[in-house]
CSV table of C-alpha atoms in Angstrom, one decimal:
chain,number,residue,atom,x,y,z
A,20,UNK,CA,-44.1,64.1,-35.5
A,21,UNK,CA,-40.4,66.0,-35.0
A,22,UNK,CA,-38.2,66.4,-37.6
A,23,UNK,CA,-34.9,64.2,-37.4
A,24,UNK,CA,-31.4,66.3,-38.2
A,25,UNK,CA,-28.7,64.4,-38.9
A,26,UNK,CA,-25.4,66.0,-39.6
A,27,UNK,CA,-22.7,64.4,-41.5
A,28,UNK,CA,-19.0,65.5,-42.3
A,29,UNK,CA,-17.4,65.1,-45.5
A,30,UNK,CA,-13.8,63.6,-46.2
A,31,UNK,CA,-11.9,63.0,-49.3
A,32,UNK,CA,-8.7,61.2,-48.3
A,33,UNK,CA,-8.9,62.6,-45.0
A,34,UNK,CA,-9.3,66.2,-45.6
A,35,UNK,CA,-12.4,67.9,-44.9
A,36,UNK,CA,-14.6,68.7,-48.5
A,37,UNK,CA,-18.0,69.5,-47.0
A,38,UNK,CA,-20.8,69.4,-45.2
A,39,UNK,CA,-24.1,67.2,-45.5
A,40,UNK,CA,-27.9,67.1,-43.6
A,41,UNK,CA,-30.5,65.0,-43.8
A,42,UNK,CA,-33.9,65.4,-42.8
A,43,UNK,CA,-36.6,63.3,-42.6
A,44,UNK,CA,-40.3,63.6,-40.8
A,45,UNK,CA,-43.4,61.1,-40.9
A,46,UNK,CA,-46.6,62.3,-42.0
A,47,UNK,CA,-49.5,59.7,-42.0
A,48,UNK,CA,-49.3,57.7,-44.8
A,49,UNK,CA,-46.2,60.2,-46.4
A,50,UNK,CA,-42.4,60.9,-45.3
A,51,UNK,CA,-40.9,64.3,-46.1
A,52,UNK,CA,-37.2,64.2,-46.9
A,53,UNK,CA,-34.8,66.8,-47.5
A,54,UNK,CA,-31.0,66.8,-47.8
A,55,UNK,CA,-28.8,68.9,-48.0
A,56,UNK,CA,-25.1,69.4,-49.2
A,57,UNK,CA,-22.3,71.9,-49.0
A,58,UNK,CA,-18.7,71.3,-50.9
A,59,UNK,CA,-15.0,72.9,-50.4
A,60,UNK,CA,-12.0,72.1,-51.0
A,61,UNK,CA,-11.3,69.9,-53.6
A,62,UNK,CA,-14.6,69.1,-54.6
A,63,UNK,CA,-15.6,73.3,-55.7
A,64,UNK,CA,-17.8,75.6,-54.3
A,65,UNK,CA,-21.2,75.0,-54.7
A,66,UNK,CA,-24.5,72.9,-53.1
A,67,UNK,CA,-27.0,70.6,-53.8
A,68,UNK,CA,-30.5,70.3,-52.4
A,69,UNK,CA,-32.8,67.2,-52.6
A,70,UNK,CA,-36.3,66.6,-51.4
A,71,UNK,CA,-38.6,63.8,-51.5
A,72,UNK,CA,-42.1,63.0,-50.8
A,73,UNK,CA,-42.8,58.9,-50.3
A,74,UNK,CA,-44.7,57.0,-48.8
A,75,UNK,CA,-44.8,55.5,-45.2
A,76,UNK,CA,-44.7,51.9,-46.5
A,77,UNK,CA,-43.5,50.9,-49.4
A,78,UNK,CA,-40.6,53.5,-49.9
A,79,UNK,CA,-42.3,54.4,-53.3
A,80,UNK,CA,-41.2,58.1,-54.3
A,81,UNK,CA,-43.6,59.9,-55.3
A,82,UNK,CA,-42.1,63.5,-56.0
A,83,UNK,CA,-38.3,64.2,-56.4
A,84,UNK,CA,-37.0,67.5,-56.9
A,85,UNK,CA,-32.8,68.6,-56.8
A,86,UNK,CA,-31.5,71.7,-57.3
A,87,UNK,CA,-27.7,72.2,-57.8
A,88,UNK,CA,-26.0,75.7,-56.9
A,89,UNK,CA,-22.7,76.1,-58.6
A,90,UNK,CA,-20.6,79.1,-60.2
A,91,UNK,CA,-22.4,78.8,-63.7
A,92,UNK,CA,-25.9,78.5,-62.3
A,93,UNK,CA,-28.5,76.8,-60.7
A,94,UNK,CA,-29.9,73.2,-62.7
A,95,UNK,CA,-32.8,72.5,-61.4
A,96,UNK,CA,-34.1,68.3,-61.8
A,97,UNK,CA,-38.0,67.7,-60.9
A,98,UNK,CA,-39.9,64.4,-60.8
A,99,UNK,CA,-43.8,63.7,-60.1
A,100,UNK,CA,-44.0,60.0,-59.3
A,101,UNK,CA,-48.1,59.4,-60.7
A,102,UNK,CA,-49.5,56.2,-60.0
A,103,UNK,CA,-53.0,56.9,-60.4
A,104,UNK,CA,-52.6,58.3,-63.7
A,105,UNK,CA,-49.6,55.6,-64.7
A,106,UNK,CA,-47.4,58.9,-65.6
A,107,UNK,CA,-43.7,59.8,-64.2
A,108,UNK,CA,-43.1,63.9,-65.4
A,109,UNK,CA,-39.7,65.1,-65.5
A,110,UNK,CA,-38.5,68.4,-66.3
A,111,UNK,CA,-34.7,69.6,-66.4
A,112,UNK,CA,-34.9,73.6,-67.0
A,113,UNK,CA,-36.7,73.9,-70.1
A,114,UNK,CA,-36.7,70.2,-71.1
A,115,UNK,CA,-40.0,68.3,-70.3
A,116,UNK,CA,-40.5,64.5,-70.7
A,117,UNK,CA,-42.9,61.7,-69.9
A,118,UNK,CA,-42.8,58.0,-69.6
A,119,UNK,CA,-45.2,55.2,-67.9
A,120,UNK,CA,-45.4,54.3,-64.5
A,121,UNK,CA,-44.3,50.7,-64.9
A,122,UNK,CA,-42.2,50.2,-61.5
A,123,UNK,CA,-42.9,51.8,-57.5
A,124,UNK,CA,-39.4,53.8,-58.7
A,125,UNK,CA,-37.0,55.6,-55.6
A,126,UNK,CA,-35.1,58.5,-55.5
A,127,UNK,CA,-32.2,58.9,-53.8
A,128,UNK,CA,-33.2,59.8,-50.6
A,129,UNK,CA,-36.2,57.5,-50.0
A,130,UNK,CA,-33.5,54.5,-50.9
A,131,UNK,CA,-31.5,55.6,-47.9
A,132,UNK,CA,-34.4,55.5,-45.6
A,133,UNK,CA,-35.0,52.3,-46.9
A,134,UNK,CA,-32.3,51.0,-46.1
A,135,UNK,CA,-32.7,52.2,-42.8
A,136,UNK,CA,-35.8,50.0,-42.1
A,137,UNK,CA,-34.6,47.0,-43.8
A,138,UNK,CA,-34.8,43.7,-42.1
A,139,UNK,CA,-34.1,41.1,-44.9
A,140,UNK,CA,-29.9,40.0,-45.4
A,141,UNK,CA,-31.4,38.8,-49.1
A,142,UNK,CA,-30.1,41.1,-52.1
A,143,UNK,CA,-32.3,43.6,-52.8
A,144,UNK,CA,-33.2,45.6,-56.6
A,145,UNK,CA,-34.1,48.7,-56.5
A,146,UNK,CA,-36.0,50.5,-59.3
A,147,UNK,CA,-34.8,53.8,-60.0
A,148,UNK,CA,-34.8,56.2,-62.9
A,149,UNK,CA,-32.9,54.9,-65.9
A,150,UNK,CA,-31.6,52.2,-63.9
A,151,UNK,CA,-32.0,49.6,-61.0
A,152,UNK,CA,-29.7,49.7,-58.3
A,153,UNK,CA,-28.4,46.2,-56.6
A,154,UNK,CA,-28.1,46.2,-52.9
A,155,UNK,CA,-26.4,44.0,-51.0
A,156,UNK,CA,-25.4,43.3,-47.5
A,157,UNK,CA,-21.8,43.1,-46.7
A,158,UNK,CA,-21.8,41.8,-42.7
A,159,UNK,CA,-21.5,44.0,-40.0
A,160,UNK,CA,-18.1,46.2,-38.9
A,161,UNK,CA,-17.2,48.1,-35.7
A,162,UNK,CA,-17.4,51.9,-36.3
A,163,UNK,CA,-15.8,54.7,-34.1
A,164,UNK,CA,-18.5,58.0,-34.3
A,165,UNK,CA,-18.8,61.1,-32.2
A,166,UNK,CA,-22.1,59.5,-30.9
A,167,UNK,CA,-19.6,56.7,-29.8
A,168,UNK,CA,-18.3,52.8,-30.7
A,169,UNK,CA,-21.4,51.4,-33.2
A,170,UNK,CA,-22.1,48.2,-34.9
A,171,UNK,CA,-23.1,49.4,-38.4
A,172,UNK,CA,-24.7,47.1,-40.9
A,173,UNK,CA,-22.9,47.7,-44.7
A,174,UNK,CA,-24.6,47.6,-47.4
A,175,UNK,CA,-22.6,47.7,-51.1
A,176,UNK,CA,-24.8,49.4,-54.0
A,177,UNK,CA,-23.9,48.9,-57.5
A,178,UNK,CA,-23.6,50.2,-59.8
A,179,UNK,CA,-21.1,52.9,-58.4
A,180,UNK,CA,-19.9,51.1,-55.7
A,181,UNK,CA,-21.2,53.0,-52.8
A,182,UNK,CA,-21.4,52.0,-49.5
A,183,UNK,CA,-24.0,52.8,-46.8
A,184,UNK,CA,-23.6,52.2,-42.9
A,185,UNK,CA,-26.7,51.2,-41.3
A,186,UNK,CA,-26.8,51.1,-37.4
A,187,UNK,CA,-27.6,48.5,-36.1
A,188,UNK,CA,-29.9,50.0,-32.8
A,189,UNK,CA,-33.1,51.1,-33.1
A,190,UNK,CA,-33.2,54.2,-35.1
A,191,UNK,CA,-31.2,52.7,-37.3
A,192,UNK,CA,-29.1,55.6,-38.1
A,193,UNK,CA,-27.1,56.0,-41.4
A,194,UNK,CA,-23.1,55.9,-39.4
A,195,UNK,CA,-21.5,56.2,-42.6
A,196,UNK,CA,-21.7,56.9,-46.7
A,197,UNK,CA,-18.9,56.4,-49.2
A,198,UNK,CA,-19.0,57.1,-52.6
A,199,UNK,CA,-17.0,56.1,-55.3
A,200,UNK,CA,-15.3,58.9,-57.5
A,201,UNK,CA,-12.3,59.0,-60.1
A,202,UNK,CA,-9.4,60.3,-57.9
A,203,UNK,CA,-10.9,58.8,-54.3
A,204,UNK,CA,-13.6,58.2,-52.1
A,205,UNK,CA,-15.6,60.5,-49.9
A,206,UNK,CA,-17.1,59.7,-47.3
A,207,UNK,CA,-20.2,61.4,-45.2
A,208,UNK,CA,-20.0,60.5,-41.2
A,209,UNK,CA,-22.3,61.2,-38.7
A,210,UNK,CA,-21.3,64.1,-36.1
A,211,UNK,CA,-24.8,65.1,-34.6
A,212,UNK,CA,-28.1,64.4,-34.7
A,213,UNK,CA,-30.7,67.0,-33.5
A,214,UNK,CA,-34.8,67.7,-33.7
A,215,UNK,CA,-36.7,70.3,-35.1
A,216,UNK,CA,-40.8,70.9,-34.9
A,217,UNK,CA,-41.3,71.1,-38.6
A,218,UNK,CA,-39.9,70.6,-42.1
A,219,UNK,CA,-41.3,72.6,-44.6
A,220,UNK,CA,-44.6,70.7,-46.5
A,221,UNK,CA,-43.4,70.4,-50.3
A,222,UNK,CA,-44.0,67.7,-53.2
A,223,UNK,CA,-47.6,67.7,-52.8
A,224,UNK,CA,-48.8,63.7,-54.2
A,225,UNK,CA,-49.6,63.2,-57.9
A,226,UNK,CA,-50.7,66.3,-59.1
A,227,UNK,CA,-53.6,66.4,-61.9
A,228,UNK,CA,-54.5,62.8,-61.0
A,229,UNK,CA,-53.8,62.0,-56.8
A,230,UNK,CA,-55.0,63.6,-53.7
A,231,UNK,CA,-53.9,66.2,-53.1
A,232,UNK,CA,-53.3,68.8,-49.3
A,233,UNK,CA,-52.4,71.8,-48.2
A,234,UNK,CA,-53.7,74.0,-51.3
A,235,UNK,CA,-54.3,77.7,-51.2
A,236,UNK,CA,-58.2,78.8,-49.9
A,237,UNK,CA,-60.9,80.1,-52.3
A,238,UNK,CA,-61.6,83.5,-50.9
A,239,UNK,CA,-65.4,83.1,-50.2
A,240,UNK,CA,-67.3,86.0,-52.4
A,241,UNK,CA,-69.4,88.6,-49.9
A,242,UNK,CA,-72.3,90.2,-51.3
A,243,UNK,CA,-73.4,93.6,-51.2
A,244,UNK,CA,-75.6,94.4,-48.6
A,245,UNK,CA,-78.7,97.3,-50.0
A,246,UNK,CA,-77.5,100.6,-48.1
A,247,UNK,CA,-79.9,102.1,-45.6
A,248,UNK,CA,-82.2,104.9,-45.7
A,249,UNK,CA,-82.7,104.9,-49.0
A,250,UNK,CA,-85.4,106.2,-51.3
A,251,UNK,CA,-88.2,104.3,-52.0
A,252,UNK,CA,-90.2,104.0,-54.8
A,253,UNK,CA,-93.7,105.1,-55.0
């Protein structure tokens, strides 16, 4: 299937402080995500990049990788989500840990997609990393977009006090994202959405224990053929 683009702008007390994409394709039984972020203004210079590998139905992650492009660096956050073996990897640069599987865990990005398909008005808990997150549904408000007048859906998360803006029409689009910081809120809203034919394969399932797609080809070995015209032996 076609790759969905959404565009979003970013606004921290009205003034522009970014730019954010989302990207997100359905492949079988998986869904690719990717997003990415661009900051100004008050918020820096710098970018973050997420992707996620889940699956189709239940929104379980399982891979999770950010990378984060700022002045001093790049930090670099990976996560293998593996069921089969009952293992969740992380590695942060140089630092490696391990811990069980005990929960069908979420990253950030398969979360919003979930929330995308949701159906139920009941509270919903979300297992994350370190943490669950609480979702619940606020009632609907009237949004003005560029893609015109929407009913969006609103949806409070906590902790952090984020809010996330679910249209209400089929695709359910994600309208509008506000998030909570120290000095204000910024909010991400939707300017364009868009297609493309592919999004880049990455986050291959459960590695060293799930099935796995896409790997590189033995190269097949050729024997020698015996040259012509030789000499033979009497």
């Amino acid at each position: 299937m076609s790759v969905e683009v959404c565009s979003f702008r970013l606004t921290l007390k009205g003034k522009p402080v970014g730019s954010q994409e989302l990207k997100t394709q359905h492949r079988g039984r998986d869904t690719l995500l990717e997003g990415r972020v661009h900051f100004q203004g008050a918020l820096g210079n710098g970018s973050v990049v997420q992707r996620s590998r889940c699956g189709s139905g239940e929104r379980s992650s399982q891979r999770f990788r950010e990378e984060a492009h700022e002045r001093s660096g790049q930090r670099t956050f990976d996560v293998v989500f593996d069921a089969d073996q009952g293992l969740v990897r992380a590695s942060k640069g140089r630092d490696q840990a391990t811990m069980p599987y005990l929960l069908p865990y979420r990253d950030p990005l398969s979360l919003l997609l979930e929330l995308r398909e949701r159906t139920s008005e009941e509270p919903l808990v979300v297992p994350m990393l370190g943490k669950e997150v609480t979702v619940q549904r606020a009632g609907e408000v009237q949004l003005d977009t560029p893609l015109g007048q929407r009913t969006a859906v609103a949806y409070l998360l906590h902790p952090g006090g984020s809010a996330v803006y679910v249209d209400r029409e089929s695709p359910h689009l994600l309208l509008k994202m506000t998030q909570r910081l120290n000095d204000g809120h910024v909010d991400a809203l939707l300017v364009k959405v868009a297609e493309e034919a592919e999004l880049e394969a990455w986050g291959e399932p459960a590695e060293g224990g799930g099935r796995k797609r896409g790997g590189k080809r033995r190269r097949r070995s050729r024997r020698r053929r015996p040259r012509r015209g030789g000499k033979q032996q009497g």
